[in-house]
mmCIF file of C-alpha atoms in Angstrom:
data_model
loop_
_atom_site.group_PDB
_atom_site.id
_atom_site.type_symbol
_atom_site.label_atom_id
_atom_site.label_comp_id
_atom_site.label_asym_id
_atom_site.label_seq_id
_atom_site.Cartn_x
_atom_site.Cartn_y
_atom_site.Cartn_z
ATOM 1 C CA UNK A 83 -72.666 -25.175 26.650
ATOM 2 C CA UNK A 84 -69.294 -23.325 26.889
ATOM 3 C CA UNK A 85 -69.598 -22.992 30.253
ATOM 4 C CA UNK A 86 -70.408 -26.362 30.815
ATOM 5 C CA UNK A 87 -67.213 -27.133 28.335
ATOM 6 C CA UNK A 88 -64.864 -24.553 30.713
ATOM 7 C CA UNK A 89 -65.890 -26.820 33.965
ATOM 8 C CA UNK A 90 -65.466 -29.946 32.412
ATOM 9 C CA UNK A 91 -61.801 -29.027 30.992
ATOM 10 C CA UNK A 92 -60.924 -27.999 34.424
ATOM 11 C CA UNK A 93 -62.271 -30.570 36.180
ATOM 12 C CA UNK A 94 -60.440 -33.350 33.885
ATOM 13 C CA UNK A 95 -57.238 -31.065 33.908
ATOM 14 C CA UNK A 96 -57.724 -31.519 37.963
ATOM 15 C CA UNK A 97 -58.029 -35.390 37.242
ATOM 16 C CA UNK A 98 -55.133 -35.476 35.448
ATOM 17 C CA UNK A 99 -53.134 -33.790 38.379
ATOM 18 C CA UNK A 100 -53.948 -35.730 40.880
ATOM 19 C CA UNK A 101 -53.421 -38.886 38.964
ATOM 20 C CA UNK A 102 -50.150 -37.925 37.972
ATOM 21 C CA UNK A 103 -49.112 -37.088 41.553
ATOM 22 C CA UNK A 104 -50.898 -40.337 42.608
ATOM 23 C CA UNK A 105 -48.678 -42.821 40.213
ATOM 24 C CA UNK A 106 -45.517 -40.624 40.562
ATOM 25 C CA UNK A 107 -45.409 -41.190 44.407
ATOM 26 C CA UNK A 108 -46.226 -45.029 43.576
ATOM 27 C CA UNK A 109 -43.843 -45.508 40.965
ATOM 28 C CA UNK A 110 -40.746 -43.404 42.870
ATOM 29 C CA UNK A 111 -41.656 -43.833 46.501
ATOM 30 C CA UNK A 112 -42.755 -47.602 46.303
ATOM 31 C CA UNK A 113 -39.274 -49.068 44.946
ATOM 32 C CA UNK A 114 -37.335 -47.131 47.566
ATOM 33 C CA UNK A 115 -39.746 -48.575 50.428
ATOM 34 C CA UNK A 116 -39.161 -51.858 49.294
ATOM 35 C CA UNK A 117 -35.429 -51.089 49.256
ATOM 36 C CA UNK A 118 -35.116 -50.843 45.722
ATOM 37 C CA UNK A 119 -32.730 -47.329 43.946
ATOM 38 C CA UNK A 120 -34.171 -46.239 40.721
ATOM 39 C CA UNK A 121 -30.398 -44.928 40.327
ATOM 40 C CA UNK A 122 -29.338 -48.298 40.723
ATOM 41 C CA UNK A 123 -31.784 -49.498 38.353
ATOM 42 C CA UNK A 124 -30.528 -46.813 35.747
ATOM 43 C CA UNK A 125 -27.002 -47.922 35.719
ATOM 44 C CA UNK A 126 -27.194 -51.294 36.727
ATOM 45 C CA UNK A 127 -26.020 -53.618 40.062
ATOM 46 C CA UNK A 128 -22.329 -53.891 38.350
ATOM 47 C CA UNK A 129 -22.275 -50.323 38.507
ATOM 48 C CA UNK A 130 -19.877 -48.807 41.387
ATOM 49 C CA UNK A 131 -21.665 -47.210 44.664
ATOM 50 C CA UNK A 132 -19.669 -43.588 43.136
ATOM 51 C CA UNK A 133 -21.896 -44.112 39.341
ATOM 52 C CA UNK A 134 -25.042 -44.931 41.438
ATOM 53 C CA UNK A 135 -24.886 -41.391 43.229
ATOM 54 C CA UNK A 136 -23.535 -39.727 40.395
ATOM 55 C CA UNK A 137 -26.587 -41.044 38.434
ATOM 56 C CA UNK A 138 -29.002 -40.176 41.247
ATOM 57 C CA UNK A 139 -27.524 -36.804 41.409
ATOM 58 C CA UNK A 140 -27.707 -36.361 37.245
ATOM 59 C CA UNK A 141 -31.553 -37.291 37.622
ATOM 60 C CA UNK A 142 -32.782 -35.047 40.511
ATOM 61 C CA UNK A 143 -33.020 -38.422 42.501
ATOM 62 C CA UNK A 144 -31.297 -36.866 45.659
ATOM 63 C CA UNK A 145 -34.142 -33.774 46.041
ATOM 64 C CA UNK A 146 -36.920 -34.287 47.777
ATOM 65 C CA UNK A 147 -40.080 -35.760 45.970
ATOM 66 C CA UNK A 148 -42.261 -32.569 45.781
ATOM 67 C CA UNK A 149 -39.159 -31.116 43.717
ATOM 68 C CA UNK A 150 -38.458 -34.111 41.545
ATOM 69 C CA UNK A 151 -42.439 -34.419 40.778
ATOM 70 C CA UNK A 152 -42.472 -30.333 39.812
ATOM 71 C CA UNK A 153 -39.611 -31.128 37.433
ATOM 72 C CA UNK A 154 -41.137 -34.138 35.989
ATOM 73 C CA UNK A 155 -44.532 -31.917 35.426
ATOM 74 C CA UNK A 156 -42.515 -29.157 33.624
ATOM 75 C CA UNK A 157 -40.596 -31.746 31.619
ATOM 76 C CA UNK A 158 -44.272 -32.653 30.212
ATOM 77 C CA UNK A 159 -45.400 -28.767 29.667
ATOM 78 C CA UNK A 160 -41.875 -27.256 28.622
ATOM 79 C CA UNK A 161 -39.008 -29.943 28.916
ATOM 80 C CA UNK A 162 -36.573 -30.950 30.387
ATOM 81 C CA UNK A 163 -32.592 -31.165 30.460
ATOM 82 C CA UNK A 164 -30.725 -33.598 31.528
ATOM 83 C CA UNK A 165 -27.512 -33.399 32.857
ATOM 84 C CA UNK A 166 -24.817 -36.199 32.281
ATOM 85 C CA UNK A 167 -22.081 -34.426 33.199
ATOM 86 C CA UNK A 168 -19.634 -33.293 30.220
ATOM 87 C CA UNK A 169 -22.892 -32.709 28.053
ATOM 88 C CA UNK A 170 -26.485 -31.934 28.870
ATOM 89 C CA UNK A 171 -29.172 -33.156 26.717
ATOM 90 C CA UNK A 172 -32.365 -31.421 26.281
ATOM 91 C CA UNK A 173 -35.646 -33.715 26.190
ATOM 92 C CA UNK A 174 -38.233 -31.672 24.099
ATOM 93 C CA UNK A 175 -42.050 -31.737 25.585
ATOM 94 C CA UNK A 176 -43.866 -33.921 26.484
ATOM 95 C CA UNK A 177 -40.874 -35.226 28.481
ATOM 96 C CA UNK A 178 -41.484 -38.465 30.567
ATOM 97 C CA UNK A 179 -37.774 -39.389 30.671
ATOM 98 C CA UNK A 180 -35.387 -41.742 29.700
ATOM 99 C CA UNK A 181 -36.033 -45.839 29.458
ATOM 100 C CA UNK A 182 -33.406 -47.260 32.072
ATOM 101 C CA UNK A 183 -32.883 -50.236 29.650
ATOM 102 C CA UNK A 184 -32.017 -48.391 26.180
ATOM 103 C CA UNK A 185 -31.252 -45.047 27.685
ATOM 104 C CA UNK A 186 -34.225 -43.743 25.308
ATOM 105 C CA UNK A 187 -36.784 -41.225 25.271
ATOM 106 C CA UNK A 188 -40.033 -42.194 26.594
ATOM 107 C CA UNK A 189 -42.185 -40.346 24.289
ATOM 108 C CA UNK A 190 -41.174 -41.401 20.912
ATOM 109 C CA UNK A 191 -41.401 -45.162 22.336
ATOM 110 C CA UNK A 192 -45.185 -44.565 23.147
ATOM 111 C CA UNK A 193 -45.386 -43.096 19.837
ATOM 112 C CA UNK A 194 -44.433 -45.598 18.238
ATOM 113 C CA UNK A 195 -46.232 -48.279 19.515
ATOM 114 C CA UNK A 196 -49.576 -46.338 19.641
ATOM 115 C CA UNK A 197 -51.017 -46.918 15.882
ATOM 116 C CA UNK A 198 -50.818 -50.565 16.503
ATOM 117 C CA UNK A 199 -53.013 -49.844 20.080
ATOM 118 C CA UNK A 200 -55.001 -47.401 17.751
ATOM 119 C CA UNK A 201 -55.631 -50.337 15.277
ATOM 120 C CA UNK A 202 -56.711 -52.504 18.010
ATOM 121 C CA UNK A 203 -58.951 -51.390 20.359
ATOM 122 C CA UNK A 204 -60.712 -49.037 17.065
ATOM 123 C CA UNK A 205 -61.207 -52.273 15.135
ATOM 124 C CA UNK A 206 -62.529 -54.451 17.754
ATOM 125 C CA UNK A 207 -64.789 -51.531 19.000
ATOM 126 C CA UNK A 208 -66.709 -51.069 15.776
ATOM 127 C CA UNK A 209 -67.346 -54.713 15.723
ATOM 128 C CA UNK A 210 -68.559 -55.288 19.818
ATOM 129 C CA UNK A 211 -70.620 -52.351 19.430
ATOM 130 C CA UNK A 212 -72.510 -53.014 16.393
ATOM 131 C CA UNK A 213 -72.416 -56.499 16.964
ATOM 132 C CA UNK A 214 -73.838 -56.468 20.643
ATOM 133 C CA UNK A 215 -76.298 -53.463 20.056
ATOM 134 C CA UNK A 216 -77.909 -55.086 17.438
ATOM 135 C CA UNK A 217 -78.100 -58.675 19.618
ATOM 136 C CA UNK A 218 -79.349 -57.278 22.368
ATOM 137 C CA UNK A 219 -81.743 -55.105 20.866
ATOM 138 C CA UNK A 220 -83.048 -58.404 18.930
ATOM 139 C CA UNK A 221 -83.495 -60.239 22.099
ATOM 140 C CA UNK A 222 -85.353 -57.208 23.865
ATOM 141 C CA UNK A 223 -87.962 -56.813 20.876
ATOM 142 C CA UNK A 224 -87.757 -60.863 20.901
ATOM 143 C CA UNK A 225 -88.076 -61.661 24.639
ATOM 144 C CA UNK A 226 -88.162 -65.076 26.179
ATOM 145 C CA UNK A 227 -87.762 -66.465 22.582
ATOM 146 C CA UNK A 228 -85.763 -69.207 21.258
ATOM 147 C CA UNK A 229 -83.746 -66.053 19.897
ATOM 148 C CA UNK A 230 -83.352 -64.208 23.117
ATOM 149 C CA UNK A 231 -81.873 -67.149 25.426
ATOM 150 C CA UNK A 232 -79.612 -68.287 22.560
ATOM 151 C CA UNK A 233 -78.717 -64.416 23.097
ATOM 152 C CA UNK A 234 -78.332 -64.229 26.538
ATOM 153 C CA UNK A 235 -76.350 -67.758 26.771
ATOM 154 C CA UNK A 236 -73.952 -66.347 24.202
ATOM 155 C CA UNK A 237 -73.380 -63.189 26.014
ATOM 156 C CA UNK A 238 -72.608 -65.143 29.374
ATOM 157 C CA UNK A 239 -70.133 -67.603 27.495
ATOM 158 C CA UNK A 240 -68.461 -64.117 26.201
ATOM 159 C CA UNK A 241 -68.094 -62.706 29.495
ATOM 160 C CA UNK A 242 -66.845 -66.156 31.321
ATOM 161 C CA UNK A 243 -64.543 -67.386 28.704
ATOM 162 C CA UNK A 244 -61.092 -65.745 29.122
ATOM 163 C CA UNK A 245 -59.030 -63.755 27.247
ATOM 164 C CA UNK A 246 -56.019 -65.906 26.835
ATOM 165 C CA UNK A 247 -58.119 -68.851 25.957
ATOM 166 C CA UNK A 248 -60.749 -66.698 23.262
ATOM 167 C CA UNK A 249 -57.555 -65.650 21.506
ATOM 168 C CA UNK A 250 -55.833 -69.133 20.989
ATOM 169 C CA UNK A 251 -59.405 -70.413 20.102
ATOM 170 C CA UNK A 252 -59.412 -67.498 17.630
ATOM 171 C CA UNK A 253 -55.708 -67.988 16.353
ATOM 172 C CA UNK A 254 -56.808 -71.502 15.727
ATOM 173 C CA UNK A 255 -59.717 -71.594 14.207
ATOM 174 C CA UNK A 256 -59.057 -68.405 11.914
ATOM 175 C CA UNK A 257 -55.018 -68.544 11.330
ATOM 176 C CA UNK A 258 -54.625 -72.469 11.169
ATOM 177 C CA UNK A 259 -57.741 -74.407 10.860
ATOM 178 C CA UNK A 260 -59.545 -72.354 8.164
ATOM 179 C CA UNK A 261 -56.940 -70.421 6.886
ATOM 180 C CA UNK A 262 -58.428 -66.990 6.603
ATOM 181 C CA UNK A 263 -56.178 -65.001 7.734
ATOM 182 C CA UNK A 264 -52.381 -65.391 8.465
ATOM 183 C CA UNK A 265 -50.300 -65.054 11.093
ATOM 184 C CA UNK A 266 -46.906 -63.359 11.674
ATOM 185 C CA UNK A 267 -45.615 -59.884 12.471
ATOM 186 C CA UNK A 268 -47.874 -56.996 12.458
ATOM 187 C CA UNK A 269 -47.900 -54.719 9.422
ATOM 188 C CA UNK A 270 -48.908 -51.075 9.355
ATOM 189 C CA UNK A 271 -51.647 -50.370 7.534
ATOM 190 C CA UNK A 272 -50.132 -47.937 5.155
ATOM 191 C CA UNK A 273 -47.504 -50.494 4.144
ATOM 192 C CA UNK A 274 -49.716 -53.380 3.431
ATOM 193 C CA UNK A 275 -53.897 -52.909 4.241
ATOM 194 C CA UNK A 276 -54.438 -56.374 3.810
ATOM 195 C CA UNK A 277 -51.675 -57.914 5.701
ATOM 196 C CA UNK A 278 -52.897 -55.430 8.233
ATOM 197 C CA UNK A 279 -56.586 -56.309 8.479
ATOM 198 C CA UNK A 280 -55.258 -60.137 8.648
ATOM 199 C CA UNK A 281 -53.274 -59.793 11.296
ATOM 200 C CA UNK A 282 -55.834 -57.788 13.574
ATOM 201 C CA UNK A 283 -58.990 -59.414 12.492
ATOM 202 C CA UNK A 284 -58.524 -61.933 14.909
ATOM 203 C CA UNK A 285 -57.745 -59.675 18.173
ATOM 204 C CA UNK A 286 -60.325 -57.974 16.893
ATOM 205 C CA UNK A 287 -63.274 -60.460 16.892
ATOM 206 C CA UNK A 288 -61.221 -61.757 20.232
ATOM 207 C CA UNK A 289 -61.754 -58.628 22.000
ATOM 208 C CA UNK A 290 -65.260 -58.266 20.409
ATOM 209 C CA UNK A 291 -66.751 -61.322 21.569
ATOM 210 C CA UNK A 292 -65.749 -60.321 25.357
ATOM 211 C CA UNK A 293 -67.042 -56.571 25.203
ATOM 212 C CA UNK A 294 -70.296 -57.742 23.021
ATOM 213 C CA UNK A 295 -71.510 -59.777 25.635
ATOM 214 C CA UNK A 296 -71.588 -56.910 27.874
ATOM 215 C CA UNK A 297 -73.051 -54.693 25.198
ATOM 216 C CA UNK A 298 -75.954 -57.091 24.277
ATOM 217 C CA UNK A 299 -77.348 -57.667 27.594
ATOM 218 C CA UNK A 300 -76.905 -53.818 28.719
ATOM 219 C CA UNK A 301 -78.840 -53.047 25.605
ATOM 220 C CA UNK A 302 -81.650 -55.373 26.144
ATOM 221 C CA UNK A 303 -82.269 -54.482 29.884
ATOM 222 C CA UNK A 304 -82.325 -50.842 29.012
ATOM 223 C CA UNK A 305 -84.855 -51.361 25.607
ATOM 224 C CA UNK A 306 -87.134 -53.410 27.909
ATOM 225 C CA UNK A 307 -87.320 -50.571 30.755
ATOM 226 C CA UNK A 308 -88.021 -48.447 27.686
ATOM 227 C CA UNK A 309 -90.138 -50.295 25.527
ATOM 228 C CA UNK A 310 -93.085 -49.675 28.494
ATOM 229 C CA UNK A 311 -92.502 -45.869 28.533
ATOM 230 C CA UNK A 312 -95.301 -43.725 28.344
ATOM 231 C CA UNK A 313 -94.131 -42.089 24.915
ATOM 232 C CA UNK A 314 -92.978 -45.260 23.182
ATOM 233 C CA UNK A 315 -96.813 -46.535 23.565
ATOM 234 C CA UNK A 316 -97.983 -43.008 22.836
ATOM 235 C CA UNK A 317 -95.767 -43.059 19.316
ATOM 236 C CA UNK A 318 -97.532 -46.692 18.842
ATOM 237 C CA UNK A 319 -100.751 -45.305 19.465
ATOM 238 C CA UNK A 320 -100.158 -41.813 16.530
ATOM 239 C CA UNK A 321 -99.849 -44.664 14.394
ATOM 240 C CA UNK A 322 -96.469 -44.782 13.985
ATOM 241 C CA UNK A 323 -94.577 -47.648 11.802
ATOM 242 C CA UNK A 324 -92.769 -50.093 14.604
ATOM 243 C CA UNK A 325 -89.071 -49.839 12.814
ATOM 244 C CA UNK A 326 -89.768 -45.504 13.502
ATOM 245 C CA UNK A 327 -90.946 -46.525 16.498
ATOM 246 C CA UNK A 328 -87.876 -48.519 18.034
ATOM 247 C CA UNK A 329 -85.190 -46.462 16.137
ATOM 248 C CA UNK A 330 -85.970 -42.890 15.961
ATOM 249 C CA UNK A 331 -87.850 -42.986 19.759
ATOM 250 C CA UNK A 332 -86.452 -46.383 21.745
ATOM 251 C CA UNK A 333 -82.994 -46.395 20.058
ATOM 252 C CA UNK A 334 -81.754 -42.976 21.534
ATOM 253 C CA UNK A 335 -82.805 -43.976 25.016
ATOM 254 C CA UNK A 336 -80.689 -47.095 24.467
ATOM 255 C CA UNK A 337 -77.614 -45.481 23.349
ATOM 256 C CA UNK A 338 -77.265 -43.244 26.223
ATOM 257 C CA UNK A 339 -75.762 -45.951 28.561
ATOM 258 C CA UNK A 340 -73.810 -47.313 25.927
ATOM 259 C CA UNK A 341 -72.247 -44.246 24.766
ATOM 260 C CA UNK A 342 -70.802 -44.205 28.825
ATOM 261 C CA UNK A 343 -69.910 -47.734 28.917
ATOM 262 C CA UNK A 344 -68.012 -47.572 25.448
ATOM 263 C CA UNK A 345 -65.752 -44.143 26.647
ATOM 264 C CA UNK A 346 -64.555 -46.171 29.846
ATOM 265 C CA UNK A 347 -64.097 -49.362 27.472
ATOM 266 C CA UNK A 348 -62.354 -47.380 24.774
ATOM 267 C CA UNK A 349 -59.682 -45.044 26.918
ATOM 268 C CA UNK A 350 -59.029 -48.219 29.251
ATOM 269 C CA UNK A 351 -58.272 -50.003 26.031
ATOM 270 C CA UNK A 352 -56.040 -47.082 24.299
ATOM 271 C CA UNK A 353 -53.824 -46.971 27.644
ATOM 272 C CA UNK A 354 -53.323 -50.771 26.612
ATOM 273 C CA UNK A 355 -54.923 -54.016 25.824
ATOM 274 C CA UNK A 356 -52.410 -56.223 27.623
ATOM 275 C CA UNK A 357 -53.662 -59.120 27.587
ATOM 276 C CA UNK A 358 -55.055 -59.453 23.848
ATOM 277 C CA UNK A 359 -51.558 -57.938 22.941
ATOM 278 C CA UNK A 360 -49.818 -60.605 24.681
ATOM 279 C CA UNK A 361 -51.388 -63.516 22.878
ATOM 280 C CA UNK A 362 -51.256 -61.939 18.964
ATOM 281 C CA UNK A 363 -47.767 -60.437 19.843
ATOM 282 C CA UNK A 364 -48.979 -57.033 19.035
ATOM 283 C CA UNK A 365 -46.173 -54.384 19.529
ATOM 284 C CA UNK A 366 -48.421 -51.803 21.333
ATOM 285 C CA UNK A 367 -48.575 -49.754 24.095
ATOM 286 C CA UNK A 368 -49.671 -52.975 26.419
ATOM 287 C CA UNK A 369 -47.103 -54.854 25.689
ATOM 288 C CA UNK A 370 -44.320 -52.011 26.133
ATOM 289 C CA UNK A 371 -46.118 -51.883 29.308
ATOM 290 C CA UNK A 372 -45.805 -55.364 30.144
ATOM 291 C CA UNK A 373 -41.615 -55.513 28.812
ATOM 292 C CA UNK A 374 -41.146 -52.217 30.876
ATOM 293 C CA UNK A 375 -42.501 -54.270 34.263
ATOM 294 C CA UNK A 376 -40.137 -57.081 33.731
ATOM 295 C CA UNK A 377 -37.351 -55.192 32.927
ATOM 296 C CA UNK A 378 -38.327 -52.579 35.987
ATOM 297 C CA UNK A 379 -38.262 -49.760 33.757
ATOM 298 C CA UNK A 380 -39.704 -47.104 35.949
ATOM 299 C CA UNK A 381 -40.201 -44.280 33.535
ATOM 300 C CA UNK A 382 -41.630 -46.595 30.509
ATOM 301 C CA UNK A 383 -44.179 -47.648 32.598
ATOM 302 C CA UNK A 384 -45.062 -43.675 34.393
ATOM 303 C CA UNK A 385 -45.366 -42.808 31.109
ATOM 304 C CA UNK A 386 -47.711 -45.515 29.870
ATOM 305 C CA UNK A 387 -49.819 -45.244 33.191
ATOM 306 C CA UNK A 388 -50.410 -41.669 32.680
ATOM 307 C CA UNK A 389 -50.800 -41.649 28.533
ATOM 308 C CA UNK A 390 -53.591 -44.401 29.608
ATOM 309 C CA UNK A 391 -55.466 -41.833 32.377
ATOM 310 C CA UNK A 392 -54.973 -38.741 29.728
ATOM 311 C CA UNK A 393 -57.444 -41.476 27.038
ATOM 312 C CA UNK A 394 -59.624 -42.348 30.079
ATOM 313 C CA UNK A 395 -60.432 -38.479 30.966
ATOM 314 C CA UNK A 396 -60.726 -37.504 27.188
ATOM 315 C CA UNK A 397 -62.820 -40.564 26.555
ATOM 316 C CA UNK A 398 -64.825 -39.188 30.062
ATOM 317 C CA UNK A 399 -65.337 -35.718 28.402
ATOM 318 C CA UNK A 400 -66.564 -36.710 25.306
ATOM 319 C CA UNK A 401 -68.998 -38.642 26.595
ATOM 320 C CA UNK A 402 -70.358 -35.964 28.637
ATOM 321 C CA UNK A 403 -70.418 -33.741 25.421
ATOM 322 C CA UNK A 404 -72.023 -36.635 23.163
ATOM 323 C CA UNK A 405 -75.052 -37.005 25.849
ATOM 324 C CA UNK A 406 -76.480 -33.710 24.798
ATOM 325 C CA UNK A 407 -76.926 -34.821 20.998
ATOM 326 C CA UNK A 408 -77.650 -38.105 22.020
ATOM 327 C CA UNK A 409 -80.652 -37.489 24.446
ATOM 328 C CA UNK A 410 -82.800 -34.251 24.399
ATOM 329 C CA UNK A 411 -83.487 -34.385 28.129
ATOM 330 C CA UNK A 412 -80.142 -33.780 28.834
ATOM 331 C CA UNK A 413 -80.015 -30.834 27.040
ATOM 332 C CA UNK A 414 -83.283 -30.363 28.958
ATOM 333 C CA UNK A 415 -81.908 -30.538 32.201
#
């Protein structure tokens, strides 16, 4: 197992690399193809041609990219200073630069708007999986019932329906119409739990509803395949009780693909959940992302892009790791 551990860190520490390198050169050699100057976008277009190349010179802009990437890599590890010219500032690791709109580190921005990304995508998570395990493994055990097509239909109206449109639905029905929960600013959860849960609940059961859909038909196409294995009808035929039966022998077989789909859903929704952010006004890491495109903030959204791969590879990794407790013939093999 620590072997195994050793080649997965390295091969997720290799990931990392290459991604970084990848969505460096996009983000740095893209604008300048399309004849945009990230110096110019630092400073401004009022700013004279003598600030623009003062700028580019202050930010490494003017060496070539291998040596500007090699100091952005050792600004993550170690830092990085900066200098402005009278004064040099020092930005502590992990550096990912200054915002070219409020001259601010990167870092503590992404910081600060990851609890409310946290909240999010942990929330609705918990509900989608629980939620759509438990449908779909109803419909399997229940198949071609009145139960199982109301199932399925459900699941295909979760995956059609949009995002945008789910959310207002939710926001009206919820905030408005019934009058559960209320509206307004988000709250952190240490300052006020229930204002919290209100405001979340329904992003939550927005983002639920999509992701449960997937959930409850992945889990009923995998408990039918293993409802006819040979040792599910051999634990029928010891005499075992049908609820031992489906969830100490059927169950773990079940989870296995689930566990995989829920790391890629989880990391992709920790780099971000734009779209659900966008419609609740949640100030998290997708909607920095989405403010840091408009604006062309370059280094905002580097560091967002790479802070979302870093929860993608972990997410990856754990997965891998979970398999072994989750399935014996892992371990096995």
């Amino acid at each position: 197992m620590i072997g195994y551990l050793a080649r997965r860190l390295i091969s997720s520490v290799a990931t990392l690399i290459i991604v970084s390198m990848a969505t460096f050169g996009v983000f740095f050699l893209v604008p300048k193809a399309a004849g945009s100057d990230p110096a110019e976008m630092f400073v401004g277009k009022s700013a004279t041609p003598r600030d623009v190349e003062a700028t580019r010179i202050n930010l490494g802009l003017d060496q070539p990219i291998a040596v500007q990437y090699g100091r952005f890599v050792k600004g993550i590890v170690v830092g990085r200073d900066y200098d402005s010219g009278p004064s040099v500032t020092h930005c502590p690791a992990p550096c990912f630069g200054y915002s070219f709109r409020t001259d601010q580190a990167v870092w503590p921005l992404i910081l600060d708007r990851l609890p409310v990304t946290l909240s999010l995508a942990l929330g609705a998570a918990v509900l989608w999986v629980i939620g759509g395990t438990l449908a779909g493994a109803a419909s399997a055990l229940r198949r071609r019932s009145l139960l199982d097509r109301t199932v399925m239909i459900g699941a295909l109206a979760g995956v059609s329906l949009p995002i945008y449109f789910t959310g207002l639905v939710a926001q009206l029905v919820f905030v408005h119409e019934l009058g559960w929960f209320r509206g307004g600013e988000y709250v952190d959860l240490t300052e006020d739990p229930a204002g919290w849960f209100s405001k979340l609940f329904p992003a939550w059961f927005t983002l639920a509803l999509l992701f449960a859909a997937t959930y409850a038909r992945l889990t009923r196409a995998t408990m039918l395949e293993t409802l006819s294995e040979d040792y599910i009808r051999t634990a029928r035929s010891k005499g075992l009780r049908e609820r031992a039966v489906i969830g100490k022998h059927a169950m773990r077989s079940v989870l296995t693909p689930i566990v995989t789909v829920l790391g890629l859903d989880l990391g992709s929704l920790l780099g971000g959940a734009i779209l659900t952010e966008r419609v609740f006004s949640l100030p998290g890491l997708g909607k920095l992302a989405i403010d840091a495109v408009n604006q062309k903030d370059l280094p905002i959204i580097l560091g967002v892009t790479l802070f979302g791969a870093l929860f993608i590879v972990v997410a990856n990794l754990v997965v891998d790791l979970l398999y072994a407790v989750i399935d014996p013939r892992v371990r096995l093999g």
